[in-house]
Coordinates of C-alpha atoms in Angstrom, one line a residue:
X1 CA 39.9 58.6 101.8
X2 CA 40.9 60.9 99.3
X3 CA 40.9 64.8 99.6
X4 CA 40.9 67.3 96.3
X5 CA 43.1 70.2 97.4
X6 CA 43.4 73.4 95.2
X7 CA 45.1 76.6 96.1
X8 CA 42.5 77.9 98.4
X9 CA 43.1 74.8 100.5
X10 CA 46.4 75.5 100.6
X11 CA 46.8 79.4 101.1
X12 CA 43.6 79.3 104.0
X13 CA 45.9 76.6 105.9
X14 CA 49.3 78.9 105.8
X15 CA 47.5 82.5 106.7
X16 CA 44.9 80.2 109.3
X17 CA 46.8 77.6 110.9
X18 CA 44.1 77.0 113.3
X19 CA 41.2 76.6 110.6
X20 CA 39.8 73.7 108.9
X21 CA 42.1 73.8 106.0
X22 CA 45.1 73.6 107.9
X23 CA 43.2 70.7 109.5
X24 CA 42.7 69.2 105.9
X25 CA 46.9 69.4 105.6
X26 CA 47.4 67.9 108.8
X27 CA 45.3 64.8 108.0
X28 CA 47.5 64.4 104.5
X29 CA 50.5 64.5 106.8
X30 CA 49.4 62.1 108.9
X31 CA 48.2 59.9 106.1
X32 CA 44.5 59.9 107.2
X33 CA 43.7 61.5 104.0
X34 CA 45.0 61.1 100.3
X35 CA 45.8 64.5 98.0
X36 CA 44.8 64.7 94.6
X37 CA 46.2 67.8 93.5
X38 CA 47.9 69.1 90.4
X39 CA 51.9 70.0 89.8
X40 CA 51.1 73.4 89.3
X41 CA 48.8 73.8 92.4
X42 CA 52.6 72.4 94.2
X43 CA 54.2 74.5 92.3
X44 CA 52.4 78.3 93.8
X45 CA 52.1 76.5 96.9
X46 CA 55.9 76.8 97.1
X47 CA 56.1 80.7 95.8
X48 CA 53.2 81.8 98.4
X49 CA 55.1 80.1 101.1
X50 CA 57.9 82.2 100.2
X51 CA 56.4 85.5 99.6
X52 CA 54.8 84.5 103.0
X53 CA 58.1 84.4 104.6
X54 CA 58.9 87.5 103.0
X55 CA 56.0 89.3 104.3
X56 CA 56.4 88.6 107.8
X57 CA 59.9 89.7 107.7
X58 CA 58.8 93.1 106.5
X59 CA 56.5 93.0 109.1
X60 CA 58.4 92.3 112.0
X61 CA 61.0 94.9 110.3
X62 CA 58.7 97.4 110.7
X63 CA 58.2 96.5 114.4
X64 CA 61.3 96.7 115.7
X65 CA 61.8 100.2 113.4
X66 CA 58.8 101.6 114.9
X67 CA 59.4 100.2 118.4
X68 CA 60.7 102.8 121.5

């Protein structure tokens, strides 16, 4: 079966990893679905899981700055 993923897709299954998108992903991974998706939709998927990264580090920064 083949599965049409577009950024929403992708962003809902990295900020819900619980949901039904992330659900979606994990079927690609395990080869029980096919993607059809574009370069450029690859392409952000990569710079949101970055600025992901870099907002949970800020996050956790602030934490531990605000921790006693």
């Amino acid at each position: 079966m083949r599965a049409v993923i577009d950024t929403n897709i992708l962003v809902s299954a990295l900020l819900t990893p619980s949901g039904v998108p992330a659900q979606l992903i994990a079927a690609i991974r395990t080869q029980a679905l096919t993607p059809v998706i574009s370069e450029s939709i690859i392409v952000l998927s990569v710079k949101l899981r970055r600025l992901r990264r870099r907002y949970k580090e800020k996050v956790l920064d602030l934490r531990l700055k605000f921790t006693v």
